[in-house]
Amino acid sequence: MTLHHANLTIGPFSFAIATDSDAVASDLARIYQHFGCRPSSKSARPDFVDFDIAVRTRSPLRRYIKPQIDFYLNERRPFKPLPRDQGYAMLEWGMNWCIANHAHQYLIVHAGVVERNGRAVVMPAVQGAGKSTLTAALVYSGWRLFSDELALLGLGDQWAYPVPRPINLKNESIAIIDAYIGGGVFSRPAHDTSKGTVALLQPPAASVEAMKIGAPVGAIVFPRYVPDSGVQLTAVERAVAFEEIIAHCFNYHLLGVEGFDLLYGIISASPCYTLEYSDFDLARAALAELVA
Amino acid sequence: MNSRDGTALVSRRFTVAPGVIVRSLDDCRVAFDTTTGNTHFIRSINALVFDLLASGAFTLAEIEQGLPLDSGETLTEEERLLIGTFLTSASQAGMLATQ
C-alpha cells in the first residue's frame, strides 16, 4: 500500500500530511490545487511543520471488512475512527481541530470570515446556521475567503488573519452552491457523516494567493439562513454581540485578559448585526454596504 | 459576610473586587474577573451602581444616595430590589469585595 505525502502551507500554518488512502490523496490534490499541492510517494518533509498529521486505514483486517480510517497528529489518534469513505472529510475536520486546539497566538472564533475593500466581516454562527453556505456564495462573488469555519484574531493588532481552507458544505447546500457559482470543484461527497452528506469546496485561487494578508475587522455579523426571508440586516447592541461571540470562541477562557481586551477592542470599534437571509445576492449587497 | 442576610447587606460596604477589569459598551458595563476568567455583563441601574463602586466602598444607603439620578428623581422600590439582588449575586460571583 502506497503512502502519499504532501506538505501544505495555509495562511500562518504548515502541515505535513501522509495518507495511505488513494481517494484522500486524490481529493487533497484536487482541492488544494491552488496551493501547489501534489501528493507524492516520496516524503519531502520540511525541517519544521506546525502539524504532522496523517489519515490512515485502521488495520489490515479493516481494509476489507467495514473499512475504517484514523486521523493522527504526531502519531496519536485524538478521535475514534470513521468509515474509510469519510477519510477526506476527517482530514479536514482534523486540521480544524489542530488549529482550534493549538493556535493560541490567536483568539479563535467559530465563524466564517470574508474580506472586501480591505476590511474583514466576521460571521460567528452555530453549526447549521448557513455560515459556510453564505461564505461560499460570497467568496465566489468577489469577496476574499479568510475561512468558513475559524476566525483567527491577532492578539497584538486585533486584525483577522486568513486560513483559506476548503469550504465545508453539507447536504442541500452542496447543490445550491454548485448551481450558484456555476460549477465548483468539490471533493467526493462523504455520506452518512454525523453532519449528513459533506463535500469540501475548493477555495478560490485569488484567496489562496493573498493568504498571508490580514485585514482589520470591519463588522461582526451573525448570519442565519431563514427560508423566504430575502435579507434582513438588523443592528445588535454591542454588549449583546460580545456575550454572543464569547459563546462561539474556542479559546477565550484560555487566553484570559488578553482575549477579553481583544474582543472588547474589536467590538467597541465594529458595528454588529444579525443577518437573516435566503437570497445570496441580497445578502451580498447588504454586507457590501458594511465595508463600502 | 452572609450575603443572603439582608441585615448584613445593609451594614457592609461594597466595592469592585481587585482584579476585576471594567469596560463600557454603550449602556452596559462589561466586567472581566482576572481571578476566575469570567466575563459579566451589567445592565440598567446596576451599571450605575457598578460605576459608583469602581470609585470607592459604599454601603447600600450610600449607594442609593450616590447614584447619578436625574434631578428630583428617586429610586423605585423595584430598582432598590434590583440593586439589593445585584449586590448579593455580584458578591457571590466575586465581582464585588465587601468591607
mmCIF file of C-alpha atoms in Angstrom:
data_model
loop_
_atom_site.group_PDB
_atom_site.id
_atom_site.type_symbol
_atom_site.label_atom_id
_atom_site.label_comp_id
_atom_site.label_asym_id
_atom_site.label_seq_id
_atom_site.Cartn_x
_atom_site.Cartn_y
_atom_site.Cartn_z
ATOM 1 C CA MET A 1 0.000 0.000 0.000
ATOM 2 C CA THR A 2 1.435 3.374 -1.061
ATOM 3 C CA LEU A 3 1.796 6.117 1.477
ATOM 4 C CA HIS A 4 1.122 9.520 -0.085
ATOM 5 C CA HIS A 5 2.865 12.593 1.351
ATOM 6 C CA ALA A 6 2.021 16.260 0.931
ATOM 7 C CA ASN A 7 3.185 19.491 2.518
ATOM 8 C CA LEU A 8 0.823 22.399 2.788
ATOM 9 C CA THR A 9 1.241 25.959 3.984
ATOM 10 C CA ILE A 10 -2.132 27.532 4.672
ATOM 11 C CA GLY A 11 -2.040 31.087 5.974
ATOM 12 C CA PRO A 12 0.191 31.044 9.070
ATOM 13 C CA PHE A 13 0.233 27.249 9.453
ATOM 14 C CA SER A 14 2.220 24.437 7.878
ATOM 15 C CA PHE A 15 1.057 20.854 7.663
ATOM 16 C CA ALA A 16 2.911 17.670 6.734
ATOM 17 C CA ILE A 17 0.263 15.189 5.629
ATOM 18 C CA ALA A 18 0.522 11.463 4.984
ATOM 19 C CA THR A 19 -2.212 9.079 3.888
ATOM 20 C CA ASP A 20 -2.485 5.519 2.650
ATOM 21 C CA SER A 21 -5.828 6.318 1.008
ATOM 22 C CA ASP A 22 -5.688 6.928 -2.735
ATOM 23 C CA ALA A 23 -9.059 8.680 -2.518
ATOM 24 C CA VAL A 24 -7.845 11.081 0.181
ATOM 25 C CA ALA A 25 -4.667 11.808 -1.800
ATOM 26 C CA SER A 26 -6.699 12.450 -4.925
ATOM 27 C CA ASP A 27 -9.095 14.834 -3.144
ATOM 28 C CA LEU A 28 -6.154 16.574 -1.491
ATOM 29 C CA ALA A 29 -4.522 17.230 -4.869
ATOM 30 C CA ARG A 30 -7.749 18.477 -6.437
ATOM 31 C CA ILE A 31 -8.995 20.678 -3.585
ATOM 32 C CA TYR A 32 -5.574 22.163 -2.741
ATOM 33 C CA GLN A 33 -4.638 22.636 -6.394
ATOM 34 C CA HIS A 34 -4.049 26.380 -5.933
ATOM 35 C CA PHE A 35 -1.619 25.675 -3.108
ATOM 36 C CA GLY A 36 0.552 23.665 -5.499
ATOM 37 C CA CYS A 37 -0.236 20.504 -3.574
ATOM 38 C CA ARG A 38 0.982 17.350 -5.326
ATOM 39 C CA PRO A 39 0.894 14.294 -3.071
ATOM 40 C CA SER A 40 3.860 12.039 -3.706
ATOM 41 C CA SER A 41 5.043 8.647 -2.574
ATOM 42 C CA LYS A 42 8.308 10.284 -1.539
ATOM 43 C CA SER A 43 8.324 12.143 1.725
ATOM 44 C CA ALA A 44 9.931 15.570 1.444
ATOM 45 C CA ARG A 45 9.012 16.804 4.851
ATOM 46 C CA PRO A 46 10.342 20.287 5.677
ATOM 47 C CA ASP A 47 12.591 20.738 8.704
ATOM 48 C CA PHE A 48 9.759 22.357 10.603
ATOM 49 C CA VAL A 49 5.991 21.985 10.392
ATOM 50 C CA ASP A 50 3.284 23.121 12.783
ATOM 51 C CA PHE A 51 1.219 19.964 12.407
ATOM 52 C CA ASP A 52 2.444 16.494 11.455
ATOM 53 C CA ILE A 53 -0.752 14.668 10.541
ATOM 54 C CA ALA A 54 -1.889 11.500 8.820
ATOM 55 C CA VAL A 55 -5.069 9.741 7.749
ATOM 56 C CA ARG A 56 -4.521 6.011 7.617
ATOM 57 C CA THR A 57 -6.544 2.829 7.404
ATOM 58 C CA ARG A 58 -7.000 1.313 10.841
ATOM 59 C CA SER A 59 -5.690 -2.245 10.457
ATOM 60 C CA PRO A 60 -5.060 -4.811 7.700
ATOM 61 C CA LEU A 61 -8.326 -6.594 8.540
ATOM 62 C CA ARG A 62 -10.235 -3.314 8.492
ATOM 63 C CA ARG A 63 -9.114 -2.677 4.915
ATOM 64 C CA TYR A 64 -11.647 -5.252 3.757
ATOM 65 C CA ILE A 65 -14.404 -5.531 6.372
ATOM 66 C CA LYS A 66 -16.234 -2.272 7.089
ATOM 67 C CA PRO A 67 -13.013 -0.350 6.412
ATOM 68 C CA GLN A 68 -12.212 2.409 8.856
ATOM 69 C CA ILE A 69 -9.766 5.261 8.841
ATOM 70 C CA ASP A 70 -7.975 7.148 11.624
ATOM 71 C CA PHE A 71 -6.698 10.691 11.964
ATOM 72 C CA TYR A 72 -3.262 11.073 13.559
ATOM 73 C CA LEU A 73 -1.482 14.091 14.989
ATOM 74 C CA ASN A 74 2.119 13.295 15.863
ATOM 75 C CA GLU A 75 1.227 9.606 15.602
ATOM 76 C CA ARG A 76 -1.505 9.934 18.220
ATOM 77 C CA ARG A 77 -5.161 9.360 17.457
ATOM 78 C CA PRO A 78 -7.305 12.050 19.095
ATOM 79 C CA PHE A 79 -10.578 10.721 17.614
ATOM 80 C CA LYS A 80 -12.446 7.496 17.114
ATOM 81 C CA PRO A 81 -12.106 6.060 13.592
ATOM 82 C CA LEU A 82 -14.588 6.839 10.833
ATOM 83 C CA PRO A 83 -15.705 4.827 7.791
ATOM 84 C CA ARG A 84 -12.960 4.936 5.170
ATOM 85 C CA ASP A 85 -15.064 6.818 2.624
ATOM 86 C CA GLN A 86 -15.206 9.729 5.099
ATOM 87 C CA GLY A 87 -11.402 9.919 5.090
ATOM 88 C CA TYR A 88 -11.035 13.262 3.337
ATOM 89 C CA ALA A 89 -13.715 14.929 5.473
ATOM 90 C CA MET A 90 -11.957 13.505 8.527
ATOM 91 C CA LEU A 91 -8.671 15.014 7.378
ATOM 92 C CA GLU A 92 -10.281 18.455 7.078
ATOM 93 C CA TRP A 93 -12.031 18.162 10.435
ATOM 94 C CA GLY A 94 -8.754 17.064 11.970
ATOM 95 C CA MET A 95 -6.977 20.082 10.509
ATOM 96 C CA ASN A 96 -9.634 22.340 12.037
ATOM 97 C CA TRP A 97 -9.109 20.603 15.355
ATOM 98 C CA CYS A 98 -5.336 21.091 15.146
ATOM 99 C CA ILE A 99 -5.706 24.836 14.648
ATOM 100 C CA ALA A 100 -8.531 25.365 17.147
ATOM 101 C CA ASN A 101 -6.712 23.461 19.882
ATOM 102 C CA HIS A 102 -3.179 24.711 19.401
ATOM 103 C CA ALA A 103 -3.003 28.134 17.754
ATOM 104 C CA HIS A 104 -3.450 30.196 20.888
ATOM 105 C CA GLN A 105 -1.472 33.088 19.488
ATOM 106 C CA TYR A 106 -4.915 33.995 18.099
ATOM 107 C CA LEU A 107 -8.343 34.316 19.590
ATOM 108 C CA ILE A 108 -10.196 31.703 17.552
ATOM 109 C CA VAL A 109 -13.891 32.131 16.891
ATOM 110 C CA HIS A 110 -16.195 29.623 15.211
ATOM 111 C CA ALA A 111 -17.037 31.960 12.366
ATOM 112 C CA GLY A 112 -16.881 32.496 8.654
ATOM 113 C CA VAL A 113 -14.653 35.416 7.660
ATOM 114 C CA VAL A 114 -14.672 37.229 4.341
ATOM 115 C CA GLU A 115 -12.913 40.377 3.210
ATOM 116 C CA ARG A 116 -13.720 43.183 0.836
ATOM 117 C CA ASN A 117 -12.233 46.667 0.433
ATOM 118 C CA GLY A 118 -9.536 45.794 2.954
ATOM 119 C CA ARG A 119 -11.942 45.039 5.815
ATOM 120 C CA ALA A 120 -12.972 41.703 7.215
ATOM 121 C CA VAL A 121 -16.519 40.713 8.111
ATOM 122 C CA VAL A 122 -16.570 38.144 10.904
ATOM 123 C CA MET A 123 -19.669 35.916 10.868
ATOM 124 C CA PRO A 124 -19.990 33.775 14.013
ATOM 125 C CA ALA A 125 -22.711 31.156 13.998
ATOM 126 C CA VAL A 126 -23.662 27.762 15.299
ATOM 127 C CA GLN A 127 -23.407 24.745 13.042
ATOM 128 C CA GLY A 128 -26.281 24.607 10.568
ATOM 129 C CA ALA A 129 -26.985 28.351 10.556
ATOM 130 C CA GLY A 130 -25.816 28.734 6.953
ATOM 131 C CA LYS A 131 -22.441 30.320 7.678
ATOM 132 C CA SER A 132 -20.376 28.168 5.326
ATOM 133 C CA THR A 133 -23.009 28.358 2.593
ATOM 134 C CA LEU A 134 -23.073 32.158 2.738
ATOM 135 C CA THR A 135 -19.268 32.259 2.883
ATOM 136 C CA ALA A 136 -19.063 30.100 -0.249
ATOM 137 C CA ALA A 137 -21.541 32.296 -2.116
ATOM 138 C CA LEU A 138 -19.619 35.441 -1.156
ATOM 139 C CA VAL A 139 -16.110 34.255 -1.974
ATOM 140 C CA TYR A 140 -17.156 33.122 -5.439
ATOM 141 C CA SER A 141 -18.723 36.573 -5.992
ATOM 142 C CA GLY A 142 -15.767 38.871 -5.435
ATOM 143 C CA TRP A 143 -15.107 38.614 -1.702
ATOM 144 C CA ARG A 144 -11.877 37.153 -0.332
ATOM 145 C CA LEU A 145 -12.021 33.974 1.727
ATOM 146 C CA PHE A 146 -10.378 34.033 5.153
ATOM 147 C CA SER A 147 -12.204 30.958 6.448
ATOM 148 C CA ASP A 148 -15.641 29.389 6.524
ATOM 149 C CA GLU A 149 -15.033 27.989 9.998
ATOM 150 C CA LEU A 150 -12.257 29.616 12.044
ATOM 151 C CA ALA A 151 -11.781 33.333 12.584
ATOM 152 C CA LEU A 152 -8.181 33.962 13.618
ATOM 153 C CA LEU A 153 -7.983 37.261 15.509
ATOM 154 C CA GLY A 154 -4.500 38.557 16.271
ATOM 155 C CA LEU A 155 -3.831 39.274 19.942
ATOM 156 C CA GLY A 156 -1.357 42.011 19.113
ATOM 157 C CA ASP A 157 -3.163 44.006 16.474
ATOM 158 C CA GLN A 158 -6.826 42.846 16.606
ATOM 159 C CA TRP A 159 -6.733 42.010 12.891
ATOM 160 C CA ALA A 160 -8.291 38.982 11.260
ATOM 161 C CA TYR A 161 -5.896 36.583 9.506
ATOM 162 C CA PRO A 162 -6.746 34.221 6.663
ATOM 163 C CA VAL A 163 -6.576 30.474 6.723
ATOM 164 C CA PRO A 164 -8.327 29.896 3.380
ATOM 165 C CA ARG A 165 -9.030 26.199 3.586
ATOM 166 C CA PRO A 166 -11.751 24.344 1.668
ATOM 167 C CA ILE A 167 -15.325 25.286 2.489
ATOM 168 C CA ASN A 168 -17.240 22.571 4.275
ATOM 169 C CA LEU A 169 -20.711 22.272 2.715
ATOM 170 C CA LYS A 170 -23.431 19.949 3.851
ATOM 171 C CA ASN A 171 -26.483 18.292 2.387
ATOM 172 C CA GLU A 172 -28.602 20.513 0.110
ATOM 173 C CA SER A 173 -26.057 23.373 0.377
ATOM 174 C CA ILE A 174 -23.720 21.414 -1.905
ATOM 175 C CA ALA A 175 -26.059 21.520 -4.910
ATOM 176 C CA ILE A 176 -27.250 25.052 -4.096
ATOM 177 C CA ILE A 177 -23.710 26.448 -4.118
ATOM 178 C CA ASP A 178 -22.696 24.376 -7.125
ATOM 179 C CA ALA A 179 -25.595 25.950 -9.036
ATOM 180 C CA TYR A 180 -24.994 29.462 -7.663
ATOM 181 C CA ILE A 181 -21.319 29.634 -8.579
ATOM 182 C CA GLY A 182 -21.831 27.831 -11.880
ATOM 183 C CA GLY A 183 -19.940 24.667 -11.102
ATOM 184 C CA GLY A 184 -17.404 24.376 -8.306
ATOM 185 C CA VAL A 185 -14.529 21.995 -7.653
ATOM 186 C CA PHE A 186 -15.705 19.713 -4.855
ATOM 187 C CA SER A 187 -14.239 16.756 -3.026
ATOM 188 C CA ARG A 188 -16.003 13.432 -3.339
ATOM 189 C CA PRO A 189 -19.078 13.691 -1.098
ATOM 190 C CA ALA A 190 -18.877 11.801 2.194
ATOM 191 C CA HIS A 191 -22.273 10.329 3.006
ATOM 192 C CA ASP A 192 -23.809 9.415 6.358
ATOM 193 C CA THR A 193 -21.408 11.516 8.408
ATOM 194 C CA SER A 194 -22.526 12.988 11.734
ATOM 195 C CA LYS A 195 -23.397 16.109 9.716
ATOM 196 C CA GLY A 196 -25.118 14.270 6.853
ATOM 197 C CA THR A 197 -23.562 14.401 3.411
ATOM 198 C CA VAL A 198 -20.447 16.576 3.342
ATOM 199 C CA ALA A 199 -18.359 17.893 0.450
ATOM 200 C CA LEU A 200 -15.438 20.319 0.524
ATOM 201 C CA LEU A 201 -15.352 23.187 -1.975
ATOM 202 C CA GLN A 202 -12.013 24.349 -3.350
ATOM 203 C CA PRO A 203 -11.020 27.810 -2.099
ATOM 204 C CA PRO A 204 -10.777 30.478 -4.831
ATOM 205 C CA ALA A 205 -7.315 30.985 -6.324
ATOM 206 C CA ALA A 206 -7.267 34.717 -5.518
ATOM 207 C CA SER A 207 -7.913 33.995 -1.831
ATOM 208 C CA VAL A 208 -5.080 31.469 -1.760
ATOM 209 C CA GLU A 209 -2.683 33.941 -3.404
ATOM 210 C CA ALA A 210 -3.468 36.525 -0.705
ATOM 211 C CA MET A 211 -3.449 34.093 2.209
ATOM 212 C CA LYS A 212 -0.702 35.930 4.095
ATOM 213 C CA ILE A 213 -2.523 39.253 4.089
ATOM 214 C CA GLY A 214 -4.697 40.036 7.105
ATOM 215 C CA ALA A 215 -7.288 42.777 7.495
ATOM 216 C CA PRO A 216 -8.847 44.830 10.285
ATOM 217 C CA VAL A 217 -12.330 43.758 11.317
ATOM 218 C CA GLY A 218 -14.946 45.972 9.658
ATOM 219 C CA ALA A 219 -18.115 44.381 11.042
ATOM 220 C CA ILE A 220 -19.441 41.472 13.040
ATOM 221 C CA VAL A 221 -22.464 39.770 11.555
ATOM 222 C CA PHE A 222 -24.387 36.822 12.993
ATOM 223 C CA PRO A 223 -25.837 35.074 9.925
ATOM 224 C CA ARG A 224 -28.795 32.742 9.799
ATOM 225 C CA TYR A 225 -30.492 31.175 6.812
ATOM 226 C CA VAL A 226 -34.245 31.727 7.074
ATOM 227 C CA PRO A 227 -36.339 30.431 4.161
ATOM 228 C CA ASP A 228 -38.109 33.143 2.149
ATOM 229 C CA SER A 229 -36.619 35.939 4.253
ATOM 230 C CA GLY A 230 -34.840 37.691 1.376
ATOM 231 C CA VAL A 231 -32.437 39.617 3.544
ATOM 232 C CA GLN A 232 -32.811 41.299 6.904
ATOM 233 C CA LEU A 233 -29.820 43.083 8.422
ATOM 234 C CA THR A 234 -30.537 44.233 11.990
ATOM 235 C CA ALA A 235 -28.228 46.159 14.290
ATOM 236 C CA VAL A 236 -27.366 44.371 17.535
ATOM 237 C CA GLU A 237 -26.450 46.037 20.813
ATOM 238 C CA ARG A 238 -22.684 45.601 21.128
ATOM 239 C CA ALA A 239 -22.836 44.144 24.619
ATOM 240 C CA VAL A 240 -25.250 41.505 23.315
ATOM 241 C CA ALA A 241 -22.839 40.796 20.465
ATOM 242 C CA PHE A 242 -19.958 40.498 22.938
ATOM 243 C CA GLU A 243 -21.891 37.991 25.033
ATOM 244 C CA GLU A 244 -22.877 36.042 21.921
ATOM 245 C CA ILE A 245 -19.420 35.933 20.386
ATOM 246 C CA ILE A 246 -17.866 34.559 23.594
ATOM 247 C CA ALA A 247 -20.109 31.524 23.133
ATOM 248 C CA HIS A 248 -18.545 30.957 19.689
ATOM 249 C CA CYS A 249 -14.916 31.213 20.853
ATOM 250 C CA PHE A 250 -12.676 28.171 21.092
ATOM 251 C CA ASN A 251 -10.061 29.654 23.423
ATOM 252 C CA TYR A 252 -11.471 32.818 25.001
ATOM 253 C CA HIS A 253 -11.273 31.381 28.503
ATOM 254 C CA LEU A 254 -7.774 30.086 27.887
ATOM 255 C CA LEU A 255 -6.460 33.500 26.862
ATOM 256 C CA GLY A 256 -7.837 35.288 29.922
ATOM 257 C CA VAL A 257 -7.491 39.048 29.944
ATOM 258 C CA GLU A 258 -5.788 39.046 26.524
ATOM 259 C CA GLY A 259 -8.893 37.529 24.983
ATOM 260 C CA PHE A 260 -11.134 39.970 26.830
ATOM 261 C CA ASP A 261 -9.125 43.007 25.741
ATOM 262 C CA LEU A 262 -9.050 41.753 22.163
ATOM 263 C CA LEU A 263 -12.782 41.156 21.922
ATOM 264 C CA TYR A 264 -13.576 44.421 23.675
ATOM 265 C CA GLY A 265 -11.280 46.268 21.282
ATOM 266 C CA ILE A 266 -12.877 44.727 18.205
ATOM 267 C CA ILE A 267 -16.467 45.014 19.351
ATOM 268 C CA SER A 268 -16.163 48.571 20.612
ATOM 269 C CA ALA A 269 -14.851 49.588 17.182
ATOM 270 C CA SER A 270 -17.116 47.477 14.962
ATOM 271 C CA PRO A 271 -20.806 47.631 14.119
ATOM 272 C CA CYS A 272 -22.634 44.404 14.975
ATOM 273 C CA TYR A 273 -25.626 42.923 13.175
ATOM 274 C CA THR A 274 -27.759 39.860 12.725
ATOM 275 C CA LEU A 275 -28.314 38.832 9.126
ATOM 276 C CA GLU A 276 -31.268 36.681 8.156
ATOM 277 C CA TYR A 277 -31.005 35.662 4.549
ATOM 278 C CA SER A 278 -32.432 33.410 1.908
ATOM 279 C CA ASP A 279 -31.143 35.270 -1.160
ATOM 280 C CA PHE A 280 -27.397 35.305 -1.761
ATOM 281 C CA ASP A 281 -27.419 38.388 -3.991
ATOM 282 C CA LEU A 282 -29.373 40.447 -1.479
ATOM 283 C CA ALA A 283 -27.162 39.246 1.378
ATOM 284 C CA ARG A 284 -24.041 40.099 -0.606
ATOM 285 C CA ALA A 285 -25.345 43.615 -1.328
ATOM 286 C CA ALA A 286 -26.244 44.177 2.330
ATOM 287 C CA LEU A 287 -22.810 43.055 3.508
ATOM 288 C CA ALA A 288 -21.044 45.114 0.829
ATOM 289 C CA GLU A 289 -22.612 48.257 2.292
ATOM 290 C CA LEU A 290 -20.979 47.494 5.647
ATOM 291 C CA VAL A 291 -17.498 47.671 4.145
ATOM 292 C CA ALA A 292 -18.145 50.184 1.347
ATOM 293 C CA MET B 1 -20.496 38.059 55.097
ATOM 294 C CA ASN B 2 -23.595 36.026 54.642
ATOM 295 C CA SER B 3 -24.740 37.778 51.520
ATOM 296 C CA ARG B 4 -28.171 36.201 51.740
ATOM 297 C CA ASP B 5 -28.668 38.026 55.040
ATOM 298 C CA GLY B 6 -30.493 41.281 54.406
ATOM 299 C CA THR B 7 -29.160 42.865 57.588
ATOM 300 C CA ALA B 8 -25.574 42.127 56.607
ATOM 301 C CA LEU B 9 -26.227 43.605 53.187
ATOM 302 C CA VAL B 10 -27.176 46.920 54.754
ATOM 303 C CA SER B 11 -24.229 47.123 57.129
ATOM 304 C CA ARG B 12 -21.441 46.223 54.678
ATOM 305 C CA ARG B 13 -19.503 48.467 52.342
ATOM 306 C CA PHE B 14 -19.163 47.234 48.778
ATOM 307 C CA THR B 15 -16.520 47.965 46.185
ATOM 308 C CA VAL B 16 -15.373 46.446 42.920
ATOM 309 C CA ALA B 17 -13.126 43.494 43.749
ATOM 310 C CA PRO B 18 -9.409 43.728 42.970
ATOM 311 C CA GLY B 19 -8.611 42.045 39.685
ATOM 312 C CA VAL B 20 -11.936 42.971 38.077
ATOM 313 C CA ILE B 21 -11.496 44.991 34.887
ATOM 314 C CA VAL B 22 -14.475 47.085 33.858
ATOM 315 C CA ARG B 23 -15.214 48.418 30.393
ATOM 316 C CA SER B 24 -18.224 50.236 28.964
ATOM 317 C CA LEU B 25 -20.167 49.245 25.881
ATOM 318 C CA ASP B 26 -22.975 51.729 25.365
ATOM 319 C CA ASP B 27 -25.167 51.467 28.493
ATOM 320 C CA CYS B 28 -23.688 48.141 29.579
ATOM 321 C CA ARG B 29 -20.672 47.506 31.783
ATOM 322 C CA VAL B 30 -18.564 44.514 30.849
ATOM 323 C CA ALA B 31 -16.545 43.207 33.774
ATOM 324 C CA PHE B 32 -13.743 40.678 33.390
ATOM 325 C CA ASP B 33 -12.676 38.895 36.552
ATOM 326 C CA THR B 34 -8.993 38.081 36.151
ATOM 327 C CA THR B 35 -9.202 35.696 39.107
ATOM 328 C CA THR B 36 -11.854 33.413 37.619
ATOM 329 C CA GLY B 37 -11.670 34.322 33.927
ATOM 330 C CA ASN B 38 -15.402 35.010 33.943
ATOM 331 C CA THR B 39 -16.980 37.855 31.988
ATOM 332 C CA HIS B 40 -20.041 39.602 33.387
ATOM 333 C CA PHE B 41 -22.483 41.930 31.665
ATOM 334 C CA ILE B 42 -24.107 44.530 33.902
ATOM 335 C CA ARG B 43 -27.054 46.500 32.652
ATOM 336 C CA SER B 44 -29.727 49.009 33.696
ATOM 337 C CA ILE B 45 -29.487 50.630 37.143
ATOM 338 C CA ASN B 46 -26.799 48.146 38.167
ATOM 339 C CA ALA B 47 -24.426 49.622 35.577
ATOM 340 C CA LEU B 48 -24.644 52.898 37.510
ATOM 341 C CA VAL B 49 -24.089 51.025 40.785
ATOM 342 C CA PHE B 50 -21.012 49.385 39.334
ATOM 343 C CA ASP B 51 -19.640 52.754 38.172
ATOM 344 C CA LEU B 52 -20.067 54.106 41.683
ATOM 345 C CA LEU B 53 -18.431 51.088 43.328
ATOM 346 C CA ALA B 54 -15.444 51.421 40.991
ATOM 347 C CA SER B 55 -14.692 54.729 42.713
ATOM 348 C CA GLY B 56 -14.743 53.526 46.328
ATOM 349 C CA ALA B 57 -16.504 51.461 49.004
ATOM 350 C CA PHE B 58 -20.116 52.272 49.836
ATOM 351 C CA THR B 59 -22.945 50.958 51.958
ATOM 352 C CA LEU B 60 -26.311 50.222 50.427
ATOM 353 C CA ALA B 61 -27.667 53.521 51.748
ATOM 354 C CA GLU B 62 -24.701 55.435 50.330
ATOM 355 C CA ILE B 63 -25.156 53.700 47.001
ATOM 356 C CA GLU B 64 -28.786 54.728 46.869
ATOM 357 C CA GLN B 65 -27.803 58.299 47.754
ATOM 358 C CA GLY B 66 -24.867 58.398 45.384
ATOM 359 C CA LEU B 67 -26.462 57.196 42.163
ATOM 360 C CA PRO B 68 -26.474 59.881 39.475
ATOM 361 C CA LEU B 69 -30.226 60.125 39.036
ATOM 362 C CA ASP B 70 -31.984 62.934 37.243
ATOM 363 C CA SER B 71 -32.859 65.920 39.417
ATOM 364 C CA GLY B 72 -35.797 65.165 41.692
ATOM 365 C CA GLU B 73 -35.910 61.523 40.707
ATOM 366 C CA THR B 74 -35.836 58.849 43.386
ATOM 367 C CA LEU B 75 -35.310 55.109 43.222
ATOM 368 C CA THR B 76 -38.385 52.980 42.762
ATOM 369 C CA GLU B 77 -38.965 50.001 45.005
ATOM 370 C CA GLU B 78 -38.263 47.752 42.034
ATOM 371 C CA GLU B 79 -34.889 49.423 41.489
ATOM 372 C CA ARG B 80 -33.987 49.067 45.179
ATOM 373 C CA LEU B 81 -34.786 45.379 44.914
ATOM 374 C CA LEU B 82 -32.674 45.083 41.751
ATOM 375 C CA ILE B 83 -29.728 46.750 43.445
ATOM 376 C CA GLY B 84 -30.002 44.512 46.521
ATOM 377 C CA THR B 85 -30.117 41.403 44.355
ATOM 378 C CA PHE B 86 -27.163 42.659 42.317
ATOM 379 C CA LEU B 87 -25.017 43.355 45.380
ATOM 380 C CA THR B 88 -25.740 39.874 46.678
ATOM 381 C CA SER B 89 -25.153 37.983 43.451
ATOM 382 C CA ALA B 90 -22.142 40.074 42.377
ATOM 383 C CA SER B 91 -20.527 39.491 45.779
ATOM 384 C CA GLN B 92 -21.130 35.763 45.462
ATOM 385 C CA ALA B 93 -19.653 35.813 41.948
ATOM 386 C CA GLY B 94 -16.517 37.549 43.268
ATOM 387 C CA MET B 95 -17.042 40.770 41.301
ATOM 388 C CA LEU B 96 -17.570 42.819 44.453
ATOM 389 C CA ALA B 97 -15.500 42.873 47.603
ATOM 390 C CA THR B 98 -17.004 43.794 50.958
ATOM 391 C CA GLN B 99 -15.513 45.574 53.935
#
